[in-house]
Backbone as a ProteinNet text record, in pm:
[ID]
protein_1_A
[PRIMARY]
MQAQPDDDTPPPVWRQRPKPIGFEIAYRLDGDVLEIDTTRKVDRVRLAAIEQVRFFYAPGNISSKGYRTQLRLSDGKSITFGNLSWRSLTDVERDDAGYHAFVTALAREVQRANPKARFVAGKPFALWLALALVGGLSLLMLAYFTARAFQQGAYAAGWLGVLLAAASYWQVGPMIRLNRPRDLTRGEVPDELVPGRVRA
[TERTIARY]
20302.9	20163.5	20139.1	20075.3	20049.7	19938.9	19957.1	19858.2	19730.2	19618.6	19489.7	19468.3	19400.8	19368.5	19280.2	19290.9	19214.3	19065	19015.9	18872.7	18821.7	18912.5	18872.7	18885.9	18942.3	18960.2	18826.4	18785.2	18656.6	18660	18548.1	18545.3	18572.6	18636.9	18666.2	18537.1	18538.7	18421.5	18462.9	18377.6	18398.1	18268.3	18275.8	18157.8	18173	18063.5	18068.6	17932	17936.6	17816.7	17833.7	17777	17808.1	17748.1	17648.1	17583	17579.2	17578.5	17573.9	17450.4	17339.7	17216	17179.2	17174.9	17143.2	17208.5	17184.8	17233.9	17373.2	17444.3	17571.7	17545.7	17631	17621.6	17742.3	17716.5	17824.2	17838.2	17960.2	17990.7	18073.8	18027	18094.4	18111.7	18233.6	18259.4	18223.4	18138.1	18094.6	18110.2	18230.4	18258.1	18255.3	18168.2	18158.5	18044.8	18010.2	17899.9	17945	17899.5	17917.8	17785.8	17789.2	17669.6	17668	17556.2	17543.1	17429.6	17465.5	17369.2	17345.5	17226	17191.5	17110.2	17107.8	17030.1	16883.9	16826.5	16687	16670.8	16771.5	16765.8	16907.2	16916.3	17044.9	17036.4	17123.8	17131.9	17254.9	17242.2	17353.7	17380.5	17502	17540.9	17646.8	17621.3	17719.7	17840.7	17959.2	18080.2	18097.5	18045.8	18055.6	17975	17879	17795.7	17860.9	17977.3	18047.3	18130.3	18093.4	18161.1	18275.8	18267.9	18372.3	18394.1	18521.1	18560.1	18634.4	18581.9	18642.3	18687.1	18808.9	18862.1	18878	18832.1	18847.4	18856.6	18906.3	18924.2	18798.1	18742.5	18616.3	18619.8	18686	18691.6	18552.9	18531.4	18401.6	18404.5	18294.8	18285.3	18378.4	18403.2	18485.8	18627.7	18643.3	18775.2	18816	18942.6	18996.8	19058.6	19042.6	19103.2	18996.6	18901.8	18795.8	18825	18811.3	18834	18717.5	18682.6	18568.9	18599.5	18525.2	18528.5	18387.4	18376.7	18245.4	18243.4	18140.3	18121.2	18004.4	18028.2	17919.7	17877.6	17748.1	17695.7	17645.8	17626.3	17582.8	17442.2	17360.8	17225.1	17218.8	17335.3	17340.3	17343.7	17316.7	17320.3	17465.4	17484.3	17618.9	17614.1	17725.4	17742.4	17867.3	17854.2	17966.6	17985.9	18108.3	18140.4	18277.6	18305	18430.5	18500.5	18608.4	18691.8	18650.9	18555.5	18513.5	18381.5	18369.7	18246.7	18209.4	18086.6	18041	18013.7	18065.3	18037.5	17932.2	17926.5	17827.6	17810.9	17737.4	17715.4	17842.9	17941.9	18064.6	18191.4	18179.2	18297.4	18299.4	18410.6	18427.8	18543.3	18522.3	18624.1	18690	18821.1	18895.9	18964.6	18952.2	19025	19083.9	19189.5	19245.3	19299.4	19359.6	19416	19304.7	19195.1	19082.9	19018.4	19008.2	18949.4	19034.5	19164.5	19254.8	19250.2	19248.1	19245.5	19117.7	19004.2	18878.5	18874.9	18914.6	18910.7	19004.9	19121.4	19216.2	19157	19093.3	19029.5	18914.7	18836.6	18725.3	18774.5	18878.9	18932.7	18983.7	19049.7	19101.4	18988.2	18880.2	18768.6	18687.8	18676.8	18607.4	18683.4	18815.7	18896.5	18880.9	18872.8	18858	18719.9	18615.8	18479.4	18447.5	18505.7	18480.4	18611	18685.3	18814.4	18803.2	18681.7	18662.8	18630.8	18619.1	18587.2	18695.5	18652.2	18744.4	18776.2	18903.7	18947.2	18997.6	18941.7	18977.8	19000.5	19075.1	19103	19055.7	19013.9	18973.2	18828.7	18791.9	18655.9	18641.4	18518.1	18498.1	18557.5	18607.3	18684.5	18610	18481	18405.6	18397.5	18372.1	18363.9	18499.3	18602.9	18737.5	18779.5	18750.2	18787.2	18714.3	18585.2	18508.7	18567.1	18603.3	18663.2	18796.9	18878	19008.8	18994.5	18898.8	18878.9	18827.3	18728.2	18672.9	18777.9	18851.7	18955.9	19065.6	19106.5	19210	19165.1	19041.4	18989.7	18976.3	18933.5	18919.7	19054.8	19157.8	19290.6	19343.4	19314.1	19356.3	19287.5	19158.5	19084.4	19139.5	19169.4	19227.3	19365.2	19443.4	19575.9	19564.1	19468.7	19447.6	19403.3	19307.9	19259.7	19374.2	19457.6	19568.7	19670.9	19705.1	19802.4	19751.7	19624.4	19566.3	19565	19534.7	19530.2	19667.3	19771.7	19906.5	19949	19910.3	19945.5	19882.8	19761.8	19690.5	19719.2	19810.1	19847.9	19753.6	19658.2	19564.3	19625.1	19721.9	19798.7	19715.4	19621.4	19536.2	19454.9	19397.4	19320	19411.4	19533.1	19626.5	19664.9	19695.2	19730.8	19611.3	19492.8	19372.1	19359.8	19389.8	19387.3	19487.9	19606.6	19708.7	19658.7	19596.3	19543.9	19433.3	19344.2	19235.7	19289.6	19390.7	19449.7	19516.8	19587.6	19653.5	19550.9	19442.4	19338.1	19270.3	19245.1	19180.9	19269.9	19398.8	19491.1	19500.1	19499.4	19508.6	19388	19269.5	19149.3	19130.6	19148.2	19117.6	19232.7	19356.1	19471.7	19467.6	19449	19442.7	19325.5	19211.8	19097.2	19127.8	19202.9	19239.2	19350.1	19450.7	19565.7	19528.8	19460.4	19430.3	19318.4	19226.5	19112.1	19134.4	19258.9	19288.7	19244.3	19157.5	19107	19215.7	19220.7	19319.6	19276.8	19316.8	19288.6	19393.8	19350.4	19438.5	19450.5	19554	19565.9	19454.5	19399.6	19290.9	19333.7	19251.6	19280.9	19369.3	19419.4	19510.7	19434.5	19495.7	19440.1	19542.9	19518.8	19618.6	19626.8	19746.5	19766.3	19723.7	19738.9	19706.2	19555.3	19475.1	19329.7	19267	19345.8	19299.3	19408.3	19408.1	19516.2	19506.2	19615.7	19613.4	19688.3	19764.6	19839.7	19937.8	19934.8	20025.3	20156.2	20263.8	20394.7	20454.6	20515.7	20576	20701.4
26210.5	26221.3	26125.3	26175.1	26093.8	25993.7	25870.2	25765.2	25797.2	25762.3	25784.1	25684	25722.4	25627.8	25516.5	25400.7	25286.5	25314	25392.6	25419.2	25501.3	25578.3	25663.1	25592.2	25472.7	25399.4	25342.3	25371.6	25319.4	25167	25102.3	24955.5	24909.8	24794	24743.6	24721.4	24760.4	24749.3	24691.9	24608.1	24560.2	24577.1	24639.7	24661.7	24585.6	24518.7	24437.8	24437.4	24446.1	24425.6	24289.7	24182.9	24046.9	24007.6	24083.4	24050.6	24174.2	24152.9	24268.5	24355.6	24291.1	24363.4	24339.1	24442	24426.5	24534.7	24526	24627.1	24591.6	24693	24673.3	24623	24535.1	24481.6	24529.9	24580.5	24628.7	24535.8	24490.2	24405.6	24489.7	24499.2	24586.1	24512.6	24518.2	24460.4	24563.2	24521.9	24609.4	24532.9	24540.8	24465	24316	24243.9	24099.2	24062.2	24155	24133.7	24169.6	24090.7	24123.5	24180.9	24305.3	24372.1	24363.1	24316.4	24298.4	24387.2	24489.3	24587.3	24563.6	24513	24484.5	24597.8	24712	24829.3	24815.1	24699.7	24677.6	24643.5	24577.3	24541.1	24527	24527	24511.2	24390.8	24292.2	24174.2	24186.8	24137.5	24137.4	23993.7	23948.3	23810	23809.1	23734.6	23723.6	23644	23696.6	23626.8	23494.1	23485.9	23361.6	23250.3	23284.8	23184.4	23130.2	23183.7	23136	23013.5	22898.9	22773.2	22741.8	22794.2	22763.1	22880.4	22905.2	23006.3	22933	22945	22875	22977	22957.5	23040.7	22953.8	23003.4	22923.5	23010.9	22948.1	23013.6	22994.3	23103.3	23095.8	23192	23153.2	23241.6	23265	23383.6	23416.6	23409.3	23451.7	23448	23549.5	23660.7	23767.4	23763.1	23739.4	23744.4	23607	23575.6	23450.8	23473.1	23593.2	23627.7	23641.3	23550.2	23555.6	23467.3	23524.1	23451.3	23480.2	23382.7	23401.1	23353.2	23411.1	23371.8	23329	23213.2	23162	23140.3	23191.8	23175.4	23080	22972.9	22879.9	22902	22923.1	22955.2	22830.6	22844.1	22730.3	22684	22769.5	22729.3	22666.7	22642.6	22579.5	22676.1	22803.3	22901.7	22938.1	22999	23041.3	23179.7	23249.3	23382.9	23377.5	23419.8	23414.8	23550.2	23596.2	23720.4	23704.1	23788.5	23773.4	23903.5	23895.1	24011.9	24087.9	24033.8	24098.9	24170.8	24288.4	24366.7	24418.8	24393.9	24436	24586.2	24653.1	24795.5	24814.8	24720.7	24723.6	24580.4	24563.5	24429.4	24367.1	24448.7	24396.8	24436	24508.2	24560.9	24512.8	24453.2	24402.9	24476.3	24516.5	24590.5	24499.4	24515.2	24440.1	24536.3	24506.6	24581.8	24478.8	24412.7	24302.7	24348.4	24466.6	24515.7	24538.1	24599.9	24621.6	24491.9	24398.4	24267.6	24193	24191.6	24121.4	24184.1	24316.1	24384.2	24349.3	24347.5	24316.3	24170.3	24079.3	23937.3	23906.7	23970.4	23949.8	23995.6	24112.5	24163.1	24072.2	24025.5	23935.3	23804.6	23745.6	23619	23635.1	23746.5	23771.4	23781.7	23851	23868.8	23740.6	23660.6	23531.8	23440.1	23436.7	23353.5	23398.9	23528.7	23580.4	23547.6	23560.4	23537.5	23389.3	23304.9	23161.5	23085.8	23059.1	22989.8	22851	22794.3	22661.2	22667	22785.9	22798.5	22732.1	22665.7	22594.4	22680.1	22685.5	22759.4	22658.8	22664.2	22568	22640.6	22575	22629.8	22530.3	22582.4	22497.1	22452.5	22368.1	22315.9	22193.4	22156.9	22030	21914.8	21812.3	21707.1	21642.1	21609.7	21540.8	21626	21755.6	21844.2	21858.9	21873.2	21888.2	21761.6	21644.4	21518.4	21502.4	21536.2	21527.2	21619.4	21740.9	21835.2	21783.8	21728.8	21677.2	21560	21469.9	21354.9	21397.8	21485.1	21531.8	21609.7	21696	21772.1	21682.7	21583.7	21491.8	21408.9	21358.2	21278.4	21361.9	21486.7	21574.4	21597.9	21620.6	21642.2	21515.6	21398.7	21272.5	21252.4	21284	21269.4	21363.8	21486.6	21582	21536.6	21480.7	21431.5	21315.8	21226.4	21113.5	21165.2	21258	21316.2	21383.4	21457.2	21528.9	21431.7	21329.2	21230.8	21158.7	21117.3	21048.9	21140.6	21268.2	21361.8	21375.5	21387.6	21400	21270.4	21153.1	21025	21009.4	21063.3	21049.9	21164.4	21253.1	21360.8	21479.7	21479.9	21592.4	21697.2	21770.1	21861.2	21979.2	22025.2	22135.9	22093.1	21972	21920.8	21894.4	21848.6	21821.8	21947.9	22054.8	22180.5	22242.1	22217.9	22262.5	22190.8	22060.9	21985.3	22037.9	22076.2	22132.3	22262.2	22348.1	22474.5	22451.3	22355.2	22325.5	22268.7	22183.2	22124.8	22232.9	22325.5	22433.6	22523.6	22555.3	22640.3	22571.8	22441.1	22366.7	22362.6	22338.2	22333.6	22470	22578.2	22714	22746.6	22694.4	22722.4	22626	22497.3	22396.1	22377.1	22393.2	22370.9	22449.4	22582.8	22660.2	22621	22582.1	22542.6	22417	22326	22202.9	22231.2	22306.8	22331.9	22419.7	22530.9	22624.8	22575.5	22496.8	22451.4	22316.6	22273.5	22150.2	22167.6	22077.7	22095	22073.6	22164.1	22151.3	22237.2	22194.1	22268.9	22377.8	22488.2	22599.8	22621.8	22692.2	22734.3	22834.1	22830	22921.3	23066.4	23137.5	23277.2	23299.1	23190	23203.2	23249.1	23339.7	23388.9	23359.2	23257.9	23219.7	23320.3	23367.3	23468.7	23420	23289.5	23240	23236.5	23245.9	23246.8	23378.1	23462.9	23597.3	23694.7	23732.5	23818.1	23959.9	24031.6	24173.2	24212.7	24118.9	24155.4	24269.1	24371	24483.8	24451.8	24444.7	24412.4	24534.9	24511.8	24622.3	24669.9
10886	10929.5	11045.7	11148.2	11266.6	11237.7	11285.3	11262.4	11336.3	11273.3	11335.3	11447.9	11553.9	11659.3	11605.2	11667.8	11620.9	11620.5	11719.8	11728.8	11610.6	11547.3	11435.3	11301.2	11302	11177.7	11131.5	11008.4	10960.9	10950.4	10971.9	10963.6	10820.8	10803.6	10668.8	10590.2	10464.4	10377.4	10242.9	10186.3	10049.3	9973.8	9857.2	9774.2	9643.7	9604.7	9484.4	9415.4	9284.4	9203.7	9137.5	9196.6	9151.5	9017.5	8968.6	8841.5	8752.9	8619.9	8529.3	8551.4	8586.1	8613.4	8759.3	8837.7	8979	9062.1	9192.2	9284.4	9336.3	9379.2	9446.9	9588.6	9634.6	9770.1	9848.9	9968.2	10054.2	10173.9	10198.8	10314.3	10410.4	10533	10629.3	10762.3	10817.1	10948.4	11055.2	11146.8	11255.4	11386.8	11443.4	11565.3	11537.8	11607.5	11589.3	11494.2	11404.8	11310.9	11169.4	11071.3	10931.3	10880.3	10839.7	10789.2	10637.1	10582.2	10437.8	10388.8	10313.9	10264.9	10115.8	10082.2	9943.2	9880.3	9941.3	9900.2	9940.8	9916.2	9953.1	10100.9	10156.6	10298.2	10352	10483.7	10551.2	10643.8	10622.5	10709	10797.7	10919.5	11013.3	11056.4	11027.3	11054.2	11164.1	11269.3	11377.4	11328.1	11351.1	11308	11381.3	11503.6	11580.3	11515.6	11427.1	11360.5	11233.9	11196.3	11076.6	11114.1	11057.7	11089.6	10994	10872.5	10774.4	10680.3	10650.1	10551.9	10440.7	10318.7	10204.4	10099	10046.7	9939.9	9815.2	9699.4	9578.1	9453.7	9347.9	9218.6	9136.5	9081.8	9008.5	8890.3	8779.2	8663.4	8605.7	8550.1	8491.9	8341.1	8279.3	8134.1	8068.8	8137.6	8080.3	8134.1	8262.8	8325.9	8378.5	8360.3	8415	8552.6	8606.6	8734.8	8844.1	8844.5	8944.5	9064.5	9183.8	9308.6	9402.8	9485.6	9574.4	9716.5	9808.2	9948.5	9986.7	10049.7	10090.2	10241	10304.6	10448.8	10471.5	10543.7	10576.3	10720.3	10740.7	10873	10944.2	11073.4	11155.2	11119.9	11057	11019.4	10880.4	10819	10687.9	10571.5	10595.1	10487.8	10455.1	10340.3	10301.8	10237.2	10247.2	10189.5	10102.6	9976.3	9884.6	9817.4	9812.4	9741.4	9676.9	9578	9505	9478.3	9402.4	9376.9	9251.1	9173.8	9050.9	9070.4	9012.5	9022.8	8884.3	8843.6	8711.9	8710.7	8610.6	8591	8482.7	8388.2	8281.4	8231.5	8121.3	8067.6	8012.8	7982.8	7921.9	7996.4	8105.7	8175	8319.6	8358.2	8494.1	8559.8	8683.7	8758.4	8861.3	8877.9	8978.5	9074	9202.2	9304.3	9400.1	9354	9431.8	9566.4	9570.3	9696.9	9799.4	9757	9847.5	9891.1	9797.3	9827.7	9930.5	9908.5	10000.8	10139.6	10145	10275.2	10351.7	10281.1	10349.8	10394.4	10307.2	10341.3	10456.9	10457.7	10567.2	10700.2	10699.6	10821.7	10864.3	10768.2	10798.1	10858.3	10798.6	10849.6	10992.8	11019.4	11153.8	11255.6	11217.7	11310.2	11326.9	11221.8	11234	11328.6	11313.3	11402	11546.4	11568.3	11703.5	11760.6	11677.9	11725.9	11742.3	11656.3	11663.6	11641.4	11748.5	11734.8	11672.8	11668.3	11610.4	11461.4	11404.7	11262.8	11178.1	11071.8	10984.5	10862.6	10825.4	10708.3	10604.9	10484.3	10380.2	10249	10160.7	10028.1	9923.6	9808.1	9697.9	9706.8	9612.1	9604.2	9694.4	9730.1	9801.2	9720.4	9789.7	9723.5	9607.9	9625.9	9520.6	9394	9409.8	9293.6	9226.4	9307.7	9252.1	9177.6	9234.4	9169.8	9037	9035.3	8910.6	8804.2	8844	8750.1	8698.4	8787.8	8747.9	8650.7	8677	8588.8	8452.4	8451.1	8323.2	8244.1	8313	8245.1	8189.5	8268.5	8222.8	8103.8	8109.6	7997.8	7871.7	7887	7770.5	7703.4	7784.5	7727.2	7659.3	7717.7	7655	7521.1	7515.1	7389.4	7283.2	7322.4	7227.1	7179.8	7272.4	7235.3	7135	7158.8	7067.2	6929.8	6928.9	6803.4	6727.5	6797.4	6734.7	6676.4	6753.7	6706.4	6581.8	6581.2	6465.5	6343.3	6364.8	6252.5	6188.2	6268.3	6212.5	6142.8	6200.2	6139.1	6001.3	5985.3	5857.9	5762	5800	5710.9	5712.6	5803.8	5814.3	5907.7	5853.6	5938.1	5990.3	5909.1	5955.6	6077.4	6070.2	6183.7	6303.2	6274.4	6382.3	6457.9	6382.3	6448.6	6520.4	6466.7	6537.6	6671.4	6670.6	6795.5	6895.9	6846.3	6935.2	6998.3	6916.4	6968	7070.4	7041.7	7135.3	7266.1	7256.8	7377.6	7462.2	7395.1	7468.6	7535.5	7464	7521.7	7639.1	7625.1	7733.7	7857.6	7835.2	7948.8	8015.7	7935.8	7989.2	8076.7	8040.3	8116.7	8234	8208.3	8309.8	8407.9	8360.4	8446.7	8576.5	8570.3	8695.2	8785.1	8724	8805	8886.5	8827.4	8899.4	9000.7	8958.8	9046.1	9166.6	9140.4	9248.2	9339.3	9284.4	9364	9431.3	9438.1	9511.3	9657.6	9706.9	9844.6	9948.3	10045.4	10152.2	10270.7	10388.7	10511	10528.8	10587.6	10615.3	10765.5	10803.7	10942.5	10972	11092.5	11127.8	11106.9	11032.3	11003.1	10882.3	10821.6	10707.5	10583.3	10507.3	10381.3	10272.3	10188.1	10087	9973	9944	9840.7	9702.3	9674.9	9541.7	9516.7	9624.3	9610.2	9654.9	9715.8	9755.3	9711.7	9584.4	9533	9587.1	9576.8	9612.1	9737.6	9796	9916.8	9884.3	9966.6	9948.6	10020	9944	10000.1	10068.5	10183	10257.5	10184.6
[MASK]
++++++++++++++++++++++++++++++++++++++++++++++++++++++++++++++++++++++++++++++++++++++++++++++++++++++++++++++++++++++++++++++++++++++++++++++++++++++++++++++++++++++++++++++++++++++++++++++++++++++++

């Protein structure tokens, strides 16, 4: 099949329903503009006004595979969207391949429109440090509780502590590891924070 000309290629689009109750939001690249259609209104954001692109891990109440992209504008406002879309009150849909394709196209166009735009991964340092300290202290407390329980012969409580420590590490560990703050190369889209890259 012959490839379509570039002019006939539809602009990259990402659709997401960010809340269980609410409207779907469509993000569409239109030249040097990001069009945001919330059903009630359509906003157009100049890509040149995007000063920072941040990628981070943000698990939800239902899924532990939540990732988000945040755009910070020159006027101080921010736009955030993610890879998860609610289909109902209990059902979340993932389209990682579509999400990655849109974010990659967006990052490329932002870099082109504003070569000074900063690309970063993870949470801001203060938030990440607070999370790391709280998570570390919680695991230490659980370890102390578990050790004391086994020493006193309370094996049921001890094994409960082991289960709680494992569950805490399973939840908090990725949040600390993946959200480590770091600068990225301009236009870079990290696979560990933007899943769905289609391998050739």
